[in-house]
Structure formats: structure tokens, C-alpha cells
mmCIF file of N, CA, C and O in Angstrom:
data_model
loop_
_atom_site.group_PDB
_atom_site.id
_atom_site.type_symbol
_atom_site.label_atom_id
_atom_site.label_comp_id
_atom_site.label_asym_id
_atom_site.label_seq_id
_atom_site.Cartn_x
_atom_site.Cartn_y
_atom_site.Cartn_z
ATOM 1 N N MET A 1 -118.968 -55.007 -3.066
ATOM 2 C CA MET A 1 -118.289 -54.760 -4.354
ATOM 3 C C MET A 1 -117.230 -53.670 -4.151
ATOM 4 O O MET A 1 -117.519 -52.631 -3.575
ATOM 5 N N ALA A 2 -116.063 -53.917 -4.647
ATOM 6 C CA ALA A 2 -114.986 -52.921 -4.519
ATOM 7 C C ALA A 2 -115.306 -51.694 -5.333
ATOM 8 O O ALA A 2 -115.967 -51.767 -6.406
ATOM 9 N N HIS A 3 -114.943 -50.540 -4.851
ATOM 10 C CA HIS A 3 -115.232 -49.281 -5.462
ATOM 11 C C HIS A 3 -114.632 -49.165 -6.908
ATOM 12 O O HIS A 3 -115.227 -48.603 -7.785
ATOM 13 N N THR A 4 -113.450 -49.786 -7.143
ATOM 14 C CA THR A 4 -112.898 -49.808 -8.484
ATOM 15 C C THR A 4 -113.703 -50.572 -9.466
ATOM 16 O O THR A 4 -113.662 -50.303 -10.699
ATOM 17 N N VAL A 5 -114.427 -51.630 -9.007
ATOM 18 C CA VAL A 5 -115.274 -52.394 -9.853
ATOM 19 C C VAL A 5 -116.571 -51.621 -10.030
ATOM 20 O O VAL A 5 -117.004 -51.500 -11.162
ATOM 21 N N LYS A 6 -117.144 -51.032 -8.972
ATOM 22 C CA LYS A 6 -118.334 -50.302 -9.097
ATOM 23 C C LYS A 6 -118.221 -49.088 -9.945
ATOM 24 O O LYS A 6 -119.125 -48.726 -10.698
ATOM 25 N N ASP A 7 -117.041 -48.383 -9.856
ATOM 26 C CA ASP A 7 -116.768 -47.160 -10.677
ATOM 27 C C ASP A 7 -115.905 -47.450 -11.885
ATOM 28 O O ASP A 7 -115.362 -46.535 -12.473
ATOM 29 N N LYS A 8 -115.902 -48.673 -12.304
ATOM 30 C CA LYS A 8 -114.954 -49.105 -13.410
ATOM 31 C C LYS A 8 -115.148 -48.319 -14.631
ATOM 32 O O LYS A 8 -114.135 -47.857 -15.212
ATOM 33 N N ALA A 9 -116.346 -48.059 -15.113
ATOM 34 C CA ALA A 9 -116.550 -47.301 -16.372
ATOM 35 C C ALA A 9 -116.078 -45.903 -16.217
ATOM 36 O O ALA A 9 -115.353 -45.335 -17.189
ATOM 37 N N LYS A 10 -116.353 -45.245 -15.143
ATOM 38 C CA LYS A 10 -115.916 -43.808 -14.969
ATOM 39 C C LYS A 10 -114.326 -43.775 -14.877
ATOM 40 O O LYS A 10 -113.689 -42.882 -15.478
ATOM 41 N N LEU A 11 -113.773 -44.687 -14.151
ATOM 42 C CA LEU A 11 -112.288 -44.755 -14.017
ATOM 43 C C LEU A 11 -111.663 -45.044 -15.346
ATOM 44 O O LEU A 11 -110.604 -44.393 -15.719
ATOM 45 N N LEU A 12 -112.165 -46.024 -16.103
ATOM 46 C CA LEU A 12 -111.537 -46.313 -17.358
ATOM 47 C C LEU A 12 -111.686 -45.114 -18.361
ATOM 48 O O LEU A 12 -110.804 -44.893 -19.130
ATOM 49 N N ALA A 13 -112.778 -44.410 -18.258
ATOM 50 C CA ALA A 13 -112.970 -43.254 -19.086
ATOM 51 C C ALA A 13 -111.876 -42.132 -18.808
ATOM 52 O O ALA A 13 -111.275 -41.557 -19.724
ATOM 53 N N ARG A 14 -111.577 -42.043 -17.543
ATOM 54 C CA ARG A 14 -110.486 -41.102 -17.143
ATOM 55 C C ARG A 14 -109.155 -41.593 -17.697
ATOM 56 O O ARG A 14 -108.372 -40.825 -18.204
ATOM 57 N N VAL A 15 -108.870 -42.845 -17.511
ATOM 58 C CA VAL A 15 -107.586 -43.421 -17.999
ATOM 59 C C VAL A 15 -107.491 -43.258 -19.567
ATOM 60 O O VAL A 15 -106.386 -42.826 -20.021
ATOM 61 N N ARG A 16 -108.538 -43.463 -20.264
ATOM 62 C CA ARG A 16 -108.570 -43.249 -21.726
ATOM 63 C C ARG A 16 -108.337 -41.824 -22.071
ATOM 64 O O ARG A 16 -107.653 -41.538 -23.087
ATOM 65 N N ARG A 17 -108.860 -40.862 -21.353
ATOM 66 C CA ARG A 17 -108.576 -39.506 -21.606
ATOM 67 C C ARG A 17 -107.125 -39.141 -21.368
ATOM 68 O O ARG A 17 -106.490 -38.442 -22.176
ATOM 69 N N ILE A 18 -106.560 -39.710 -20.315
ATOM 70 C CA ILE A 18 -105.115 -39.501 -20.041
ATOM 71 C C ILE A 18 -104.325 -40.083 -21.234
ATOM 72 O O ILE A 18 -103.331 -39.474 -21.646
ATOM 73 N N GLN A 19 -104.654 -41.261 -21.655
ATOM 74 C CA GLN A 19 -103.949 -41.831 -22.796
ATOM 75 C C GLN A 19 -104.010 -40.963 -24.018
ATOM 76 O O GLN A 19 -102.994 -40.755 -24.672
ATOM 77 N N GLY A 20 -105.158 -40.352 -24.293
ATOM 78 C CA GLY A 20 -105.353 -39.376 -25.396
ATOM 79 C C GLY A 20 -104.440 -38.193 -25.162
ATOM 80 O O GLY A 20 -103.825 -37.747 -26.167
ATOM 81 N N GLN A 21 -104.417 -37.726 -23.947
ATOM 82 C CA GLN A 21 -103.550 -36.532 -23.667
ATOM 83 C C GLN A 21 -102.113 -36.795 -23.820
ATOM 84 O O GLN A 21 -101.331 -35.992 -24.336
ATOM 85 N N THR A 22 -101.641 -38.010 -23.437
ATOM 86 C CA THR A 22 -100.268 -38.327 -23.575
ATOM 87 C C THR A 22 -99.936 -38.601 -25.038
ATOM 88 O O THR A 22 -98.811 -38.230 -25.489
ATOM 89 N N ALA A 23 -100.880 -39.124 -25.769
ATOM 90 C CA ALA A 23 -100.590 -39.268 -27.209
ATOM 91 C C ALA A 23 -100.479 -37.904 -27.878
ATOM 92 O O ALA A 23 -99.662 -37.722 -28.766
ATOM 93 N N GLY A 24 -101.359 -37.011 -27.443
ATOM 94 C CA GLY A 24 -101.243 -35.591 -27.974
ATOM 95 C C GLY A 24 -99.947 -34.994 -27.584
ATOM 96 O O GLY A 24 -99.359 -34.256 -28.409
ATOM 97 N N LEU A 25 -99.429 -35.232 -26.401
ATOM 98 C CA LEU A 25 -98.105 -34.644 -26.007
ATOM 99 C C LEU A 25 -97.013 -35.255 -26.911
ATOM 100 O O LEU A 25 -96.158 -34.555 -27.322
ATOM 101 N N GLU A 26 -97.128 -36.531 -27.148
ATOM 102 C CA GLU A 26 -96.122 -37.155 -28.010
ATOM 103 C C GLU A 26 -96.176 -36.546 -29.451
ATOM 104 O O GLU A 26 -95.079 -36.249 -29.999
ATOM 105 N N ARG A 27 -97.320 -36.263 -29.954
ATOM 106 C CA ARG A 27 -97.420 -35.649 -31.263
ATOM 107 C C ARG A 27 -96.829 -34.230 -31.222
ATOM 108 O O ARG A 27 -96.128 -33.780 -32.186
ATOM 109 N N LEU A 28 -97.094 -33.472 -30.163
ATOM 110 C CA LEU A 28 -96.522 -32.173 -30.027
ATOM 111 C C LEU A 28 -95.009 -32.131 -30.002
ATOM 112 O O LEU A 28 -94.356 -31.359 -30.690
ATOM 113 N N LEU A 29 -94.465 -33.078 -29.246
ATOM 114 C CA LEU A 29 -93.051 -33.201 -29.225
ATOM 115 C C LEU A 29 -92.423 -33.644 -30.513
ATOM 116 O O LEU A 29 -91.363 -33.124 -30.985
ATOM 117 N N ASP A 30 -93.066 -34.570 -31.142
ATOM 118 C CA ASP A 30 -92.640 -35.091 -32.460
ATOM 119 C C ASP A 30 -92.645 -33.974 -33.546
ATOM 120 O O ASP A 30 -91.755 -33.977 -34.417
ATOM 121 N N SER A 31 -93.671 -33.157 -33.476
ATOM 122 C CA SER A 31 -93.765 -32.077 -34.505
ATOM 123 C C SER A 31 -92.999 -30.800 -34.065
ATOM 124 O O SER A 31 -93.087 -29.831 -34.812
ATOM 125 N N GLU A 32 -92.178 -30.883 -33.024
ATOM 126 C CA GLU A 32 -91.453 -29.786 -32.541
ATOM 127 C C GLU A 32 -92.205 -28.544 -32.353
ATOM 128 O O GLU A 32 -91.802 -27.427 -32.745
ATOM 129 N N THR A 33 -93.335 -28.676 -31.703
ATOM 130 C CA THR A 33 -94.241 -27.629 -31.404
ATOM 131 C C THR A 33 -93.634 -26.666 -30.391
ATOM 132 O O THR A 33 -92.776 -27.091 -29.620
ATOM 133 N N ASP A 34 -94.146 -25.369 -30.327
ATOM 134 C CA ASP A 34 -93.642 -24.448 -29.362
ATOM 135 C C ASP A 34 -93.776 -25.003 -27.955
ATOM 136 O O ASP A 34 -94.731 -25.726 -27.623
ATOM 137 N N CYS A 35 -92.783 -24.646 -27.128
ATOM 138 C CA CYS A 35 -92.749 -25.230 -25.765
ATOM 139 C C CYS A 35 -93.902 -24.892 -24.914
ATOM 140 O O CYS A 35 -94.289 -25.604 -23.970
ATOM 141 N N THR A 36 -94.549 -23.752 -25.128
ATOM 142 C CA THR A 36 -95.715 -23.337 -24.311
ATOM 143 C C THR A 36 -96.870 -24.380 -24.483
ATOM 144 O O THR A 36 -97.560 -24.715 -23.543
ATOM 145 N N ALA A 37 -97.081 -24.812 -25.660
ATOM 146 C CA ALA A 37 -98.109 -25.839 -25.965
ATOM 147 C C ALA A 37 -97.767 -27.163 -25.276
ATOM 148 O O ALA A 37 -98.615 -27.869 -24.715
ATOM 149 N N VAL A 38 -96.468 -27.489 -25.284
ATOM 150 C CA VAL A 38 -96.033 -28.701 -24.621
ATOM 151 C C VAL A 38 -96.240 -28.650 -23.190
ATOM 152 O O VAL A 38 -96.782 -29.515 -22.518
ATOM 153 N N LEU A 39 -95.815 -27.510 -22.529
ATOM 154 C CA LEU A 39 -96.064 -27.248 -21.125
ATOM 155 C C LEU A 39 -97.546 -27.286 -20.726
ATOM 156 O O LEU A 39 -97.895 -27.841 -19.749
ATOM 157 N N GLN A 40 -98.417 -26.709 -21.548
ATOM 158 C CA GLN A 40 -99.807 -26.705 -21.347
ATOM 159 C C GLN A 40 -100.329 -28.161 -21.325
ATOM 160 O O GLN A 40 -101.144 -28.548 -20.488
ATOM 161 N N GLN A 41 -99.865 -28.961 -22.247
ATOM 162 C CA GLN A 41 -100.331 -30.346 -22.326
ATOM 163 C C GLN A 41 -99.861 -31.135 -21.142
ATOM 164 O O GLN A 41 -100.562 -31.984 -20.629
ATOM 165 N N ILE A 42 -98.614 -30.942 -20.688
ATOM 166 C CA ILE A 42 -98.087 -31.635 -19.490
ATOM 167 C C ILE A 42 -98.970 -31.229 -18.314
ATOM 168 O O ILE A 42 -99.315 -32.100 -17.487
ATOM 169 N N ALA A 43 -99.333 -29.983 -18.217
ATOM 170 C CA ALA A 43 -100.136 -29.547 -17.074
ATOM 171 C C ALA A 43 -101.500 -30.150 -17.113
ATOM 172 O O ALA A 43 -102.056 -30.606 -16.017
ATOM 173 N N ALA A 44 -102.062 -30.290 -18.251
ATOM 174 C CA ALA A 44 -103.356 -30.960 -18.428
ATOM 175 C C ALA A 44 -103.262 -32.510 -18.033
ATOM 176 O O ALA A 44 -104.229 -32.972 -17.354
ATOM 177 N N ILE A 45 -102.245 -33.103 -18.405
ATOM 178 C CA ILE A 45 -102.037 -34.477 -18.057
ATOM 179 C C ILE A 45 -101.890 -34.675 -16.541
ATOM 180 O O ILE A 45 -102.508 -35.526 -15.917
ATOM 181 N N ARG A 46 -101.136 -33.742 -15.912
ATOM 182 C CA ARG A 46 -100.950 -33.782 -14.506
ATOM 183 C C ARG A 46 -102.316 -33.621 -13.818
ATOM 184 O O ARG A 46 -102.601 -34.362 -12.833
ATOM 185 N N GLY A 47 -103.071 -32.630 -14.284
ATOM 186 C CA GLY A 47 -104.374 -32.425 -13.665
ATOM 187 C C GLY A 47 -105.309 -33.663 -13.813
ATOM 188 O O GLY A 47 -106.000 -34.062 -12.871
ATOM 189 N N ALA A 48 -105.273 -34.359 -14.983
ATOM 190 C CA ALA A 48 -106.039 -35.516 -15.215
ATOM 191 C C ALA A 48 -105.640 -36.677 -14.312
ATOM 192 O O ALA A 48 -106.473 -37.370 -13.732
ATOM 193 N N VAL A 49 -104.325 -36.862 -14.155
ATOM 194 C CA VAL A 49 -103.845 -37.949 -13.258
ATOM 195 C C VAL A 49 -104.230 -37.589 -11.771
ATOM 196 O O VAL A 49 -104.662 -38.523 -11.030
ATOM 197 N N ASN A 50 -104.101 -36.353 -11.399
ATOM 198 C CA ASN A 50 -104.486 -35.931 -10.020
ATOM 199 C C ASN A 50 -105.982 -36.236 -9.783
ATOM 200 O O ASN A 50 -106.393 -36.709 -8.719
ATOM 201 N N GLY A 51 -106.756 -35.927 -10.831
ATOM 202 C CA GLY A 51 -108.250 -36.175 -10.720
ATOM 203 C C GLY A 51 -108.556 -37.678 -10.566
ATOM 204 O O GLY A 51 -109.367 -38.038 -9.766
ATOM 205 N N LEU A 52 -107.843 -38.503 -11.321
ATOM 206 C CA LEU A 52 -107.995 -39.970 -11.248
ATOM 207 C C LEU A 52 -107.590 -40.428 -9.871
ATOM 208 O O LEU A 52 -108.289 -41.181 -9.221
ATOM 209 N N MET A 53 -106.426 -39.973 -9.364
ATOM 210 C CA MET A 53 -106.001 -40.361 -8.072
ATOM 211 C C MET A 53 -107.026 -39.952 -7.009
ATOM 212 O O MET A 53 -107.329 -40.705 -6.082
ATOM 213 N N ALA A 54 -107.510 -38.707 -7.073
ATOM 214 C CA ALA A 54 -108.499 -38.271 -6.075
ATOM 215 C C ALA A 54 -109.740 -39.125 -6.056
ATOM 216 O O ALA A 54 -110.268 -39.440 -5.010
ATOM 217 N N ALA A 55 -110.228 -39.466 -7.274
ATOM 218 C CA ALA A 55 -111.368 -40.293 -7.371
ATOM 219 C C ALA A 55 -111.172 -41.706 -6.728
ATOM 220 O O ALA A 55 -112.107 -42.190 -6.036
ATOM 221 N N VAL A 56 -110.048 -42.307 -6.991
ATOM 222 C CA VAL A 56 -109.769 -43.643 -6.389
ATOM 223 C C VAL A 56 -109.588 -43.537 -4.897
ATOM 224 O O VAL A 56 -110.044 -44.390 -4.140
ATOM 225 N N ILE A 57 -108.907 -42.484 -4.495
ATOM 226 C CA ILE A 57 -108.697 -42.344 -3.006
ATOM 227 C C ILE A 57 -110.058 -42.129 -2.352
ATOM 228 O O ILE A 57 -110.286 -42.708 -1.269
ATOM 229 N N GLU A 58 -110.911 -41.238 -2.879
ATOM 230 C CA GLU A 58 -112.227 -41.039 -2.327
ATOM 231 C C GLU A 58 -112.987 -42.403 -2.144
ATOM 232 O O GLU A 58 -113.621 -42.628 -1.147
ATOM 233 N N GLY A 59 -112.974 -43.166 -3.229
ATOM 234 C CA GLY A 59 -113.753 -44.436 -3.173
ATOM 235 C C GLY A 59 -113.052 -45.373 -2.111
ATOM 236 O O GLY A 59 -113.805 -46.070 -1.388
ATOM 237 N N HIS A 60 -111.839 -45.387 -2.041
ATOM 238 C CA HIS A 60 -111.119 -46.207 -1.070
ATOM 239 C C HIS A 60 -111.440 -45.849 0.374
ATOM 240 O O HIS A 60 -111.799 -46.686 1.183
ATOM 241 N N LEU A 61 -111.327 -44.560 0.600
ATOM 242 C CA LEU A 61 -111.641 -44.004 1.950
ATOM 243 C C LEU A 61 -113.092 -44.333 2.354
ATOM 244 O O LEU A 61 -113.383 -44.740 3.462
ATOM 245 N N THR A 62 -113.978 -44.139 1.431
ATOM 246 C CA THR A 62 -115.413 -44.352 1.687
ATOM 247 C C THR A 62 -115.668 -45.832 1.963
ATOM 248 O O THR A 62 -116.339 -46.192 2.918
ATOM 249 N N ASP A 63 -115.216 -46.680 0.979
ATOM 250 C CA ASP A 63 -115.577 -48.142 1.078
ATOM 251 C C ASP A 63 -114.729 -48.883 2.111
ATOM 252 O O ASP A 63 -115.249 -49.817 2.722
ATOM 253 N N HIS A 64 -113.464 -48.530 2.218
ATOM 254 C CA HIS A 64 -112.515 -49.389 3.052
ATOM 255 C C HIS A 64 -112.197 -48.772 4.394
ATOM 256 O O HIS A 64 -111.627 -49.485 5.190
ATOM 257 N N VAL A 65 -112.545 -47.557 4.605
ATOM 258 C CA VAL A 65 -112.244 -46.927 5.915
ATOM 259 C C VAL A 65 -113.512 -46.556 6.615
ATOM 260 O O VAL A 65 -113.836 -46.982 7.813
ATOM 261 N N VAL A 66 -114.296 -45.698 5.991
ATOM 262 C CA VAL A 66 -115.569 -45.233 6.610
ATOM 263 C C VAL A 66 -116.572 -46.344 6.819
ATOM 264 O O VAL A 66 -117.172 -46.463 7.955
ATOM 265 N N LYS A 67 -116.804 -47.131 5.832
ATOM 266 C CA LYS A 67 -117.807 -48.230 5.950
ATOM 267 C C LYS A 67 -117.298 -49.525 6.536
ATOM 268 O O LYS A 67 -118.063 -50.453 6.732
ATOM 269 N N GLU A 68 -116.043 -49.637 6.762
ATOM 270 C CA GLU A 68 -115.461 -50.880 7.310
ATOM 271 C C GLU A 68 -115.885 -51.039 8.807
ATOM 272 O O GLU A 68 -115.598 -50.132 9.593
ATOM 273 N N ALA A 69 -116.438 -52.140 9.104
ATOM 274 C CA ALA A 69 -116.907 -52.387 10.500
ATOM 275 C C ALA A 69 -115.866 -52.659 11.442
ATOM 276 O O ALA A 69 -115.860 -52.274 12.648
ATOM 277 N N GLU A 70 -114.888 -53.466 11.008
ATOM 278 C CA GLU A 70 -113.824 -53.886 11.961
ATOM 279 C C GLU A 70 -112.690 -52.831 12.097
ATOM 280 O O GLU A 70 -112.106 -52.410 11.136
ATOM 281 N N GLN A 71 -112.421 -52.427 13.295
ATOM 282 C CA GLN A 71 -111.488 -51.347 13.589
ATOM 283 C C GLN A 71 -110.073 -51.727 13.015
ATOM 284 O O GLN A 71 -109.398 -50.852 12.472
ATOM 285 N N ALA A 72 -109.608 -52.885 13.357
ATOM 286 C CA ALA A 72 -108.247 -53.283 12.922
ATOM 287 C C ALA A 72 -108.096 -53.249 11.348
ATOM 288 O O ALA A 72 -107.109 -52.722 10.869
ATOM 289 N N GLN A 73 -109.125 -53.694 10.679
ATOM 290 C CA GLN A 73 -109.060 -53.691 9.213
ATOM 291 C C GLN A 73 -109.144 -52.286 8.728
ATOM 292 O O GLN A 73 -108.490 -51.851 7.715
ATOM 293 N N ARG A 74 -109.956 -51.427 9.342
ATOM 294 C CA ARG A 74 -110.112 -50.040 8.957
ATOM 295 C C ARG A 74 -108.718 -49.289 9.107
ATOM 296 O O ARG A 74 -108.351 -48.592 8.251
ATOM 297 N N GLN A 75 -107.987 -49.621 10.216
ATOM 298 C CA GLN A 75 -106.717 -48.996 10.425
ATOM 299 C C GLN A 75 -105.676 -49.449 9.403
ATOM 300 O O GLN A 75 -104.909 -48.643 8.820
ATOM 301 N N ARG A 76 -105.732 -50.729 8.980
ATOM 302 C CA ARG A 76 -104.799 -51.255 8.026
ATOM 303 C C ARG A 76 -105.088 -50.602 6.661
ATOM 304 O O ARG A 76 -104.116 -50.237 5.915
ATOM 305 N N ASP A 77 -106.401 -50.473 6.284
ATOM 306 C CA ASP A 77 -106.705 -49.838 5.030
ATOM 307 C C ASP A 77 -106.308 -48.323 5.032
ATOM 308 O O ASP A 77 -105.841 -47.827 4.045
ATOM 309 N N LEU A 78 -106.489 -47.647 6.174
ATOM 310 C CA LEU A 78 -106.099 -46.268 6.226
ATOM 311 C C LEU A 78 -104.589 -46.147 6.147
ATOM 312 O O LEU A 78 -104.071 -45.274 5.406
ATOM 313 N N ASP A 79 -103.876 -46.993 6.841
ATOM 314 C CA ASP A 79 -102.410 -46.952 6.798
ATOM 315 C C ASP A 79 -101.898 -47.157 5.338
ATOM 316 O O ASP A 79 -100.973 -46.504 4.860
ATOM 317 N N ALA A 80 -102.535 -48.085 4.616
ATOM 318 C CA ALA A 80 -102.087 -48.394 3.280
ATOM 319 C C ALA A 80 -102.307 -47.199 2.350
ATOM 320 O O ALA A 80 -101.390 -46.823 1.607
ATOM 321 N N VAL A 81 -103.458 -46.535 2.496
ATOM 322 C CA VAL A 81 -103.703 -45.407 1.545
ATOM 323 C C VAL A 81 -102.883 -44.223 1.951
ATOM 324 O O VAL A 81 -102.402 -43.494 1.094
ATOM 325 N N LEU A 82 -102.581 -44.017 3.237
ATOM 326 C CA LEU A 82 -101.684 -42.968 3.652
ATOM 327 C C LEU A 82 -100.312 -43.142 3.073
ATOM 328 O O LEU A 82 -99.625 -42.188 2.650
ATOM 329 N N GLN A 83 -99.789 -44.346 3.087
ATOM 330 C CA GLN A 83 -98.525 -44.687 2.577
ATOM 331 C C GLN A 83 -98.473 -44.383 1.011
ATOM 332 O O GLN A 83 -97.513 -43.792 0.508
ATOM 333 N N ILE A 84 -99.515 -44.751 0.361
ATOM 334 C CA ILE A 84 -99.588 -44.471 -1.097
ATOM 335 C C ILE A 84 -99.614 -43.019 -1.326
ATOM 336 O O ILE A 84 -99.012 -42.509 -2.266
ATOM 337 N N ILE A 85 -100.440 -42.197 -0.547
ATOM 338 C CA ILE A 85 -100.480 -40.780 -0.756
ATOM 339 C C ILE A 85 -99.100 -40.163 -0.536
ATOM 340 O O ILE A 85 -98.658 -39.319 -1.312
ATOM 341 N N LYS A 86 -98.450 -40.588 0.501
ATOM 342 C CA LYS A 86 -97.069 -40.059 0.759
ATOM 343 C C LYS A 86 -96.190 -40.312 -0.414
ATOM 344 O O LYS A 86 -95.346 -39.435 -0.835
ATOM 345 N N SER A 87 -96.190 -41.491 -0.990
ATOM 346 C CA SER A 87 -95.365 -41.879 -2.107
ATOM 347 C C SER A 87 -95.829 -41.084 -3.326
ATOM 348 O O SER A 87 -94.878 -40.602 -4.047
ATOM 349 N N TYR A 88 -97.076 -40.796 -3.530
ATOM 350 C CA TYR A 88 -97.568 -40.064 -4.666
ATOM 351 C C TYR A 88 -97.072 -38.580 -4.589
ATOM 352 O O TYR A 88 -96.790 -38.015 -5.554
ATOM 353 N N LEU A 89 -97.011 -38.071 -3.409
ATOM 354 C CA LEU A 89 -96.736 -36.675 -3.228
ATOM 355 C C LEU A 89 -95.208 -36.323 -3.264
ATOM 356 O O LEU A 89 -94.790 -35.176 -3.275
ATOM 357 N N LYS A 90 -94.340 -37.370 -3.273
ATOM 358 C CA LYS A 90 -92.901 -37.178 -3.348
ATOM 359 C C LYS A 90 -92.481 -36.588 -4.660
ATOM 360 O O LYS A 90 -92.988 -36.673 -5.666
#
């Protein structure tokens, strides 16, 4: 079973929290709130997205790299996640 299926409830809970945070950011901007509150909300959203990314990467590395029996497939899975990490960090 894929890790995103196995961890589906936890991952969806994280996504829903991010949605709530972005809705809160929209409300702050719409109400012309002080910029420090806006910056704090943006930082919270970034932290939440980074946490989600870390959870999915951890599951991927565990299930598709560490536990993969076939060396060639393990390398392909590792290469794919490394490319995604590089793109994410740009």
C-alpha cells in the first residue's frame, strides 16, 4: 500500500489546516489588518506546507527507497524525489 494511501487521513488533515490558514490570510488581507499579522500568517502557512512536504518525503523515502528490494527501482525512486526536492527548494 502506498504511503499516501496509508497516511491519507493525516495528510488530508494537514491539507485542511493549510486551507484554513490560507482562508485566514485572505480574511486578514481583505480586512486590511496590520502587516505584522499578515506576515505571521504567511510564516505559519509556510511552516505547515513544509511540514506536509516533510511527511510525504519521509513516507516516500521509507516505502519507495529503503524498503524497495530492486536496486534499479530504488534508484529511480530516489532520483525522482531528489528532483522534486530540488524544485521545491528553488
